[in-house]
PDB file of C-alpha atoms and ligand atoms in Angstrom:
ATOM      1  CA  MET A   1       0.000   0.000   0.000  1.00 89.00           C
ATOM      2  CA  LYS A   2       1.186   3.491  -0.851  1.00 90.00           C
ATOM      3  CA  ILE A   3      -0.041   6.395   1.217  1.00 93.00           C
ATOM      4  CA  HIS A   4      -0.909   9.285  -1.061  1.00 92.00           C
ATOM      5  CA  SER A   5      -2.971  11.393   1.279  1.00 93.00           C
ATOM      6  CA  ALA A   6      -3.226  11.932   5.010  1.00 95.00           C
ATOM      7  CA  GLU A   7      -5.214  14.474   6.906  1.00 94.00           C
ATOM      8  CA  PHE A   8      -5.959  15.136  10.520  1.00 94.00           C
ATOM      9  CA  THR A   9      -9.713  14.827  10.914  1.00 95.00           C
ATOM     10  CA  VAL A  10     -10.740  15.268  14.518  1.00 94.00           C
ATOM     11  CA  SER A  11      -9.588  15.153  18.110  1.00 93.00           C
ATOM     12  CA  ALA A  12     -12.291  13.417  20.106  1.00 92.00           C
ATOM     13  CA  VAL A  13     -13.193  12.467  23.640  1.00 86.00           C
ATOM     14  CA  ALA A  14     -16.861  11.552  23.371  1.00 88.00           C
ATOM     15  CA  ALA A  15     -18.239   9.037  20.882  1.00 91.00           C
ATOM     16  CA  ALA A  16     -20.400  11.733  19.308  1.00 93.00           C
ATOM     17  CA  GLN A  17     -17.206  13.398  18.083  1.00 94.00           C
ATOM     18  CA  TYR A  18     -15.827  10.341  16.265  1.00 96.00           C
ATOM     19  CA  PRO A  19     -15.930  10.436  12.456  1.00 96.00           C
ATOM     20  CA  SER A  20     -19.255   9.273  11.102  1.00 95.00           C
ATOM     21  CA  ASP A  21     -18.333   8.373   7.525  1.00 95.00           C
ATOM     22  CA  GLY A  22     -18.051   4.666   8.357  1.00 95.00           C
ATOM     23  CA  LEU A  23     -14.494   4.173   7.043  1.00 97.00           C
ATOM     24  CA  PRO A  24     -12.523   1.324   8.630  1.00 97.00           C
ATOM     25  CA  GLU A  25     -10.176   2.191  11.487  1.00 97.00           C
ATOM     26  CA  ILE A  26      -6.823   0.923  12.723  1.00 98.00           C
ATOM     27  CA  ALA A  27      -6.125   2.041  16.295  1.00 97.00           C
ATOM     28  CA  LEU A  28      -2.719   2.435  17.954  1.00 97.00           C
ATOM     29  CA  VAL A  29      -2.485   1.844  21.683  1.00 95.00           C
ATOM     30  CA  GLY A  30       0.535   1.821  23.974  1.00 94.00           C
ATOM     31  CA  ARG A  31       2.299   3.430  26.878  1.00 92.00           C
ATOM     32  CA  SER A  32       2.697   7.131  27.023  1.00 89.00           C
ATOM     33  CA  ASN A  33       5.871   8.201  25.202  1.00 91.00           C
ATOM     34  CA  VAL A  34       6.365   4.810  23.520  1.00 94.00           C
ATOM     35  CA  GLY A  35       6.215   6.447  20.075  1.00 95.00           C
ATOM     36  CA  LYS A  36       2.658   6.049  18.722  1.00 94.00           C
ATOM     37  CA  SER A  37       2.343   9.524  17.259  1.00 93.00           C
ATOM     38  CA  SER A  38       5.844   9.359  15.773  1.00 95.00           C
ATOM     39  CA  MET A  39       4.888   6.082  14.136  1.00 97.00           C
ATOM     40  CA  ILE A  40       1.893   7.695  12.467  1.00 96.00           C
ATOM     41  CA  ASN A  41       4.068  10.554  11.208  1.00 95.00           C
ATOM     42  CA  ARG A  42       6.578   8.116   9.756  1.00 96.00           C
ATOM     43  CA  LEU A  43       3.876   6.047   8.090  1.00 96.00           C
ATOM     44  CA  ILE A  44       2.448   9.092   6.376  1.00 93.00           C
ATOM     45  CA  ASN A  45       5.822  10.798   5.830  1.00 88.00           C
ATOM     46  CA  ARG A  46       4.910  13.982   7.643  1.00 85.00           C
ATOM     47  CA  ARG A  47       7.121  15.249  10.376  1.00 81.00           C
ATOM     48  CA  ASN A  48       4.510  16.680  12.636  1.00 83.00           C
ATOM     49  CA  LEU A  49       0.955  15.962  11.575  1.00 84.00           C
ATOM     50  CA  ALA A  50       0.528  13.832  14.695  1.00 82.00           C
ATOM     51  CA  LYS A  51       1.758  15.833  17.671  1.00 81.00           C
ATOM     52  CA  THR A  52       4.746  14.248  19.387  1.00 77.00           C
ATOM     53  CA  SER A  53       6.669  15.264  22.462  1.00 72.00           C
ATOM     54  CA  SER A  54       9.444  14.206  24.797  1.00 73.00           C
ATOM     55  CA  THR A  55       6.990  14.996  27.595  1.00 71.00           C
ATOM     56  CA  PRO A  56       4.924  11.863  28.220  1.00 68.00           C
ATOM     57  CA  GLY A  57       1.192  12.209  28.106  1.00 65.00           C
ATOM     58  CA  LYS A  58       1.063  14.520  25.116  1.00 64.00           C
ATOM     59  CA  THR A  59      -1.831  12.814  23.365  1.00 67.00           C
ATOM     60  CA  ARG A  60      -4.837  12.986  25.679  1.00 76.00           C
ATOM     61  CA  THR A  61      -7.650  12.743  23.200  1.00 88.00           C
ATOM     62  CA  ILE A  62      -8.415  10.262  20.429  1.00 93.00           C
ATOM     63  CA  ASN A  63      -6.974  11.666  17.216  1.00 94.00           C
ATOM     64  CA  PHE A  64      -8.246  10.452  13.864  1.00 96.00           C
ATOM     65  CA  TYR A  65      -6.117  10.666  10.701  1.00 96.00           C
ATOM     66  CA  ARG A  66      -7.823   9.895   7.411  1.00 97.00           C
ATOM     67  CA  ILE A  67      -5.508   8.000   5.059  1.00 97.00           C
ATOM     68  CA  ASN A  68      -6.038   7.804   1.284  1.00 96.00           C
ATOM     69  CA  ASN A  69      -9.667   8.724   1.977  1.00 96.00           C
ATOM     70  CA  ALA A  70     -10.012   4.993   2.636  1.00 96.00           C
ATOM     71  CA  PHE A  71      -9.331   4.354   6.328  1.00 97.00           C
ATOM     72  CA  TYR A  72      -8.357   6.009   9.599  1.00 98.00           C
ATOM     73  CA  LEU A  73      -5.275   5.669  11.733  1.00 97.00           C
ATOM     74  CA  VAL A  74      -6.472   6.336  15.267  1.00 97.00           C
ATOM     75  CA  ASP A  75      -3.963   7.702  17.798  1.00 95.00           C
ATOM     76  CA  LEU A  76      -5.169   6.763  21.266  1.00 92.00           C
ATOM     77  CA  PRO A  77      -3.888   8.518  24.391  1.00 88.00           C
ATOM     78  CA  GLY A  78      -0.990   6.686  26.058  1.00 86.00           C
ATOM     79  CA  TYR A  79      -1.361   4.776  29.302  1.00 80.00           C
ATOM     80  CA  GLY A  80       0.943   4.066  32.217  1.00 78.00           C
ATOM     81  CA  TYR A  81       2.503   7.447  32.817  1.00 72.00           C
ATOM     82  CA  ALA A  82       3.209   7.418  36.563  1.00 68.00           C
ATOM     83  CA  LYS A  83       2.933  11.158  37.086  1.00 71.00           C
ATOM     84  CA  VAL A  84      -0.609  11.325  35.810  1.00 73.00           C
ATOM     85  CA  PRO A  85      -3.042  11.606  38.755  1.00 77.00           C
ATOM     86  CA  VAL A  86      -5.381   8.692  39.486  1.00 79.00           C
ATOM     87  CA  SER A  87      -8.454  10.658  38.441  1.00 79.00           C
ATOM     88  CA  GLU A  88      -6.938  11.303  35.043  1.00 76.00           C
ATOM     89  CA  ARG A  89      -5.865   7.680  34.652  1.00 77.00           C
ATOM     90  CA  ARG A  90      -9.458   6.661  35.218  1.00 79.00           C
ATOM     91  CA  ALA A  91     -10.579   9.188  32.652  1.00 78.00           C
ATOM     92  CA  TRP A  92      -8.079   7.682  30.185  1.00 79.00           C
ATOM     93  CA  LYS A  93      -9.473   4.218  30.773  1.00 81.00           C
ATOM     94  CA  GLY A  94     -12.971   5.516  30.206  1.00 84.00           C
ATOM     95  CA  VAL A  95     -12.089   7.283  26.957  1.00 86.00           C
ATOM     96  CA  VAL A  96     -10.173   4.332  25.513  1.00 88.00           C
ATOM     97  CA  GLU A  97     -12.504   1.556  26.647  1.00 88.00           C
ATOM     98  CA  ARG A  98     -15.527   3.410  25.324  1.00 89.00           C
ATOM     99  CA  TYR A  99     -13.824   3.697  21.967  1.00 93.00           C
ATOM    100  CA  PHE A 100     -12.920  -0.003  21.816  1.00 91.00           C
ATOM    101  CA  ARG A 101     -16.285  -1.229  23.022  1.00 86.00           C
ATOM    102  CA  ASN A 102     -18.525   0.616  20.645  1.00 80.00           C
ATOM    103  CA  ARG A 103     -16.524   0.992  17.489  1.00 92.00           C
ATOM    104  CA  ARG A 104     -17.938  -1.205  14.769  1.00 92.00           C
ATOM    105  CA  THR A 105     -15.559   0.257  12.202  1.00 95.00           C
ATOM    106  CA  LEU A 106     -12.502  -0.883  14.202  1.00 96.00           C
ATOM    107  CA  LYS A 107     -10.635  -3.424  12.041  1.00 96.00           C
ATOM    108  CA  ALA A 108      -7.416  -3.929  13.997  1.00 97.00           C
ATOM    109  CA  VAL A 109      -5.601  -2.805  17.105  1.00 97.00           C
ATOM    110  CA  VAL A 110      -1.894  -2.091  16.946  1.00 98.00           C
ATOM    111  CA  VAL A 111      -0.193  -2.472  20.319  1.00 97.00           C
ATOM    112  CA  VAL A 112       2.995  -0.409  20.324  1.00 98.00           C
ATOM    113  CA  LEU A 113       5.730  -1.565  22.697  1.00 98.00           C
ATOM    114  CA  ASP A 114       9.269  -0.502  23.529  1.00 97.00           C
ATOM    115  CA  PRO A 115      11.551  -3.508  22.921  1.00 98.00           C
ATOM    116  CA  ARG A 116      13.824  -2.423  25.767  1.00 98.00           C
ATOM    117  CA  ARG A 117      11.075  -2.835  28.306  1.00 96.00           C
ATOM    118  CA  ASP A 118       9.648  -6.073  29.694  1.00 96.00           C
ATOM    119  CA  PRO A 119       5.887  -6.276  29.247  1.00 94.00           C
ATOM    120  CA  GLY A 120       4.322  -5.675  32.662  1.00 91.00           C
ATOM    121  CA  GLU A 121       0.995  -6.003  34.377  1.00 89.00           C
ATOM    122  CA  LEU A 122      -0.499  -3.207  32.290  1.00 88.00           C
ATOM    123  CA  GLU A 123       0.408  -4.989  29.056  1.00 93.00           C
ATOM    124  CA  GLY A 124      -0.896  -8.284  30.411  1.00 93.00           C
ATOM    125  CA  SER A 125      -4.295  -6.831  31.162  1.00 89.00           C
ATOM    126  CA  LEU A 126      -4.330  -4.889  27.886  1.00 91.00           C
ATOM    127  CA  TYR A 127      -3.817  -8.076  25.830  1.00 94.00           C
ATOM    128  CA  ARG A 128      -6.390  -9.990  27.882  1.00 92.00           C
ATOM    129  CA  TRP A 129      -8.841  -7.196  27.376  1.00 89.00           C
ATOM    130  CA  LEU A 130      -8.160  -6.921  23.639  1.00 92.00           C
ATOM    131  CA  ALA A 131      -8.634 -10.688  23.218  1.00 92.00           C
ATOM    132  CA  GLY A 132     -12.314 -10.181  23.992  1.00 91.00           C
ATOM    133  CA  LEU A 133     -12.803  -7.692  21.155  1.00 90.00           C
ATOM    134  CA  GLU A 134     -12.605 -10.101  18.242  1.00 87.00           C
ATOM    135  CA  VAL A 135     -10.444  -7.862  16.079  1.00 93.00           C
ATOM    136  CA  PRO A 136      -6.900  -8.713  14.950  1.00 95.00           C
ATOM    137  CA  VAL A 137      -4.167  -7.431  17.258  1.00 97.00           C
ATOM    138  CA  LEU A 138      -0.805  -6.498  15.769  1.00 98.00           C
ATOM    139  CA  THR A 139       2.212  -5.969  18.013  1.00 98.00           C
ATOM    140  CA  VAL A 140       4.830  -3.460  16.926  1.00 98.00           C
ATOM    141  CA  LEU A 141       8.150  -2.898  18.688  1.00 98.00           C
ATOM    142  CA  THR A 142       9.209   0.644  17.938  1.00 98.00           C
ATOM    143  CA  LYS A 143      12.386   2.664  18.597  1.00 98.00           C
ATOM    144  CA  CYS A 144      14.298  -0.365  17.268  1.00 98.00           C
ATOM    145  CA  ASP A 145      17.083   1.994  16.195  1.00 98.00           C
ATOM    146  CA  LYS A 146      18.040   2.160  19.874  1.00 98.00           C
ATOM    147  CA  LEU A 147      19.094  -1.524  20.000  1.00 98.00           C
ATOM    148  CA  SER A 148      21.864  -3.475  18.327  1.00 98.00           C
ATOM    149  CA  ALA A 149      20.702  -6.130  15.858  1.00 97.00           C
ATOM    150  CA  ASN A 150      21.682  -8.859  18.261  1.00 98.00           C
ATOM    151  CA  ARG A 151      19.915  -7.353  21.239  1.00 98.00           C
ATOM    152  CA  LEU A 152      16.826  -6.647  19.177  1.00 98.00           C
ATOM    153  CA  PHE A 153      16.710 -10.275  18.055  1.00 97.00           C
ATOM    154  CA  ASN A 154      16.830 -11.447  21.662  1.00 98.00           C
ATOM    155  CA  ARG A 155      14.290  -8.907  22.871  1.00 98.00           C
ATOM    156  CA  MET A 156      11.852  -9.838  20.096  1.00 98.00           C
ATOM    157  CA  ALA A 157      12.049 -13.485  21.131  1.00 98.00           C
ATOM    158  CA  ALA A 158      11.660 -12.652  24.829  1.00 97.00           C
ATOM    159  CA  ILE A 159       8.636 -10.402  24.284  1.00 98.00           C
ATOM    160  CA  LYS A 160       6.926 -12.926  22.015  1.00 97.00           C
ATOM    161  CA  LYS A 161       7.397 -15.598  24.639  1.00 96.00           C
ATOM    162  CA  GLU A 162       6.274 -13.384  27.502  1.00 95.00           C
ATOM    163  CA  LEU A 163       3.075 -12.344  25.747  1.00 95.00           C
ATOM    164  CA  GLY A 164       2.445 -15.636  23.957  1.00 95.00           C
ATOM    165  CA  LEU A 165       2.547 -14.030  20.484  1.00 96.00           C
ATOM    166  CA  ASP A 166       3.359 -15.668  17.147  1.00 96.00           C
ATOM    167  CA  GLU A 167       4.718 -12.501  15.640  1.00 97.00           C
ATOM    168  CA  VAL A 168       5.983  -9.046  16.521  1.00 98.00           C
ATOM    169  CA  LEU A 169       7.009  -6.385  14.017  1.00 98.00           C
ATOM    170  CA  ALA A 170      10.205  -4.355  14.397  1.00 98.00           C
ATOM    171  CA  PHE A 171       9.755  -0.659  13.642  1.00 98.00           C
ATOM    172  CA  SER A 172      11.654   2.598  13.848  1.00 98.00           C
ATOM    173  CA  SER A 173      10.147   5.996  13.282  1.00 97.00           C
ATOM    174  CA  LEU A 174      13.653   7.393  13.056  1.00 97.00           C
ATOM    175  CA  THR A 175      14.904   5.167  10.217  1.00 97.00           C
ATOM    176  CA  GLY A 176      11.641   3.988   8.676  1.00 97.00           C
ATOM    177  CA  ARG A 177      12.460   0.360   9.363  1.00 98.00           C
ATOM    178  CA  GLY A 178       9.377  -1.858   9.305  1.00 98.00           C
ATOM    179  CA  LYS A 179       7.193   0.635   7.501  1.00 97.00           C
ATOM    180  CA  VAL A 180       6.706  -1.417   4.341  1.00 97.00           C
ATOM    181  CA  ASP A 181       5.909  -4.592   6.304  1.00 97.00           C
ATOM    182  CA  PHE A 182       3.520  -2.752   8.559  1.00 98.00           C
ATOM    183  CA  LEU A 183       1.599  -1.186   5.693  1.00 97.00           C
ATOM    184  CA  LYS A 184       1.371  -4.571   3.998  1.00 97.00           C
ATOM    185  CA  LYS A 185      -0.227  -6.043   7.119  1.00 97.00           C
ATOM    186  CA  ILE A 186      -2.690  -3.194   7.353  1.00 97.00           C
ATOM    187  CA  ASP A 187      -3.530  -3.569   3.684  1.00 96.00           C
ATOM    188  CA  ASN A 188      -4.259  -7.277   4.164  1.00 96.00           C
ATOM    189  CA  ILE A 189      -6.459  -6.627   7.170  1.00 95.00           C
ATOM    190  CA  LEU A 190      -8.455  -3.985   5.319  1.00 95.00           C
ATOM    191  CA  LYS A 191      -8.865  -6.242   2.287  1.00 93.00           C
ATOM    192  CA  ALA A 192      -9.974  -9.181   4.431  1.00 91.00           C
ATOM    193  CA  ASP A 193     -12.578  -7.116   6.254  1.00 79.00           C
ATOM    194  CA  PRO A 194     -13.723  -4.147   4.179  1.00 71.00           C
ATOM    195  CA  ALA A 195     -16.030  -1.709   5.929  1.00 64.00           C
TER     196      ALA A 195
HETATM  197  P1  GTP B 201       1.923   9.996  24.125  1.00 68.99           P
HETATM  198  O1  GTP B 201       1.254  10.886  23.140  1.00 68.99           O
HETATM  199  O2  GTP B 201       2.411  10.668  25.364  1.00 68.99           O
HETATM  200  O3  GTP B 201       1.119   8.782  24.449  1.00 68.99           O
HETATM  201  O4  GTP B 201       3.309   9.479  23.447  1.00 68.99           O
HETATM  202  P2  GTP B 201       3.520   8.770  22.043  1.00 68.99           P
HETATM  203  O5  GTP B 201       3.437   7.293  22.205  1.00 68.99           O
HETATM  204  O6  GTP B 201       2.666   9.369  20.987  1.00 68.99           O
HETATM  205  O7  GTP B 201       5.074   9.093  21.758  1.00 68.99           O
HETATM  206  P3  GTP B 201       5.702  10.151  20.724  1.00 68.99           P
HETATM  207  O8  GTP B 201       5.475   9.706  19.337  1.00 68.99           O
HETATM  208  O9  GTP B 201       5.282  11.517  21.120  1.00 68.99           O
HETATM  209  O10 GTP B 201       7.268   9.941  21.007  1.00 68.99           O
HETATM  210  C1  GTP B 201       7.842  10.136  22.278  1.00 68.99           C
HETATM  211  C2  GTP B 201       9.336  10.442  22.125  1.00 68.99           C
HETATM  212  O11 GTP B 201      10.024   9.314  21.574  1.00 68.99           O
HETATM  213  C3  GTP B 201       9.644  11.613  21.197  1.00 68.99           C
HETATM  214  O12 GTP B 201      10.723  12.334  21.764  1.00 68.99           O
HETATM  215  C4  GTP B 201      10.064  10.944  19.891  1.00 68.99           C
HETATM  216  O13 GTP B 201      10.946  11.711  19.115  1.00 68.99           O
HETATM  217  C5  GTP B 201      10.747   9.671  20.399  1.00 68.99           C
HETATM  218  N1  GTP B 201      10.612   8.553  19.425  1.00 68.99           N
HETATM  219  C6  GTP B 201       9.461   8.045  18.948  1.00 68.99           C
HETATM  220  N2  GTP B 201       9.682   7.030  18.082  1.00 68.99           N
HETATM  221  C7  GTP B 201      11.016   6.876  18.008  1.00 68.99           C
HETATM  222  C8  GTP B 201      11.874   5.971  17.267  1.00 68.99           C
HETATM  223  O14 GTP B 201      11.457   5.079  16.499  1.00 68.99           O
HETATM  224  N3  GTP B 201      13.232   6.119  17.466  1.00 68.99           N
HETATM  225  C9  GTP B 201      13.748   7.047  18.312  1.00 68.99           C
HETATM  226  N4  GTP B 201      15.084   7.081  18.455  1.00 68.99           N
HETATM  227  N5  GTP B 201      12.976   7.922  19.008  1.00 68.99           N
HETATM  228  C10 GTP B 201      11.622   7.844  18.862  1.00 68.99           C
HETATM  229 MG1   MG B 202       1.172  10.752  21.132  1.00 68.99          MG
END
């Protein structure tokens, strides 16, 4: 798949604000600061369409990017940032779970992980929760440029084992590694389950 157009559509909290054109959606979920927004920018070759920051917790709403006028990449707010107060963490859970529960146009969930970090309790419950949704889940390890080839190989194996996954995809928003493979997967998912 080639991306020939990308536009920011809406920043939403409530379901009433989500796009209503019925296009299929691919949602990215992961810890705060893991690199979700950077991944979207790399995929669409725009430096700053999706807002990124070295300050965790930058994306607090659900941001929809319409790609090729054919589907949406959905940037969900990051979880697990320790400095966020409990009340706000609950609000996050509400916003994200509401999106997942009611979104009939959701075709796949992309879980974005940092390969340097062992999956923890939060990841465990995220995967258990996603298993109940009946949509394909794709796991992407981003910031791969930060690891040597050897270490990345070992970390990929360890994370697959830990989470019981058949496959994880290596990605880097800095170098563009993994972009072609990722877009191929998305393309296949969209073809298998058109809106
Ligand atoms: P929230 O919006 O807080 O949930 O964060 P996010 O997951 O959207 O992360 P974001 O894309 O804002 O990236 C966080 C930081 O990591 C930024 O400083 C990015 O420049 C950096 N970063 C993201 N992806 C990569 C990558 O592949 N390689 C390297 N070296 N840095 C990256
Ligand atoms: Mg973000």
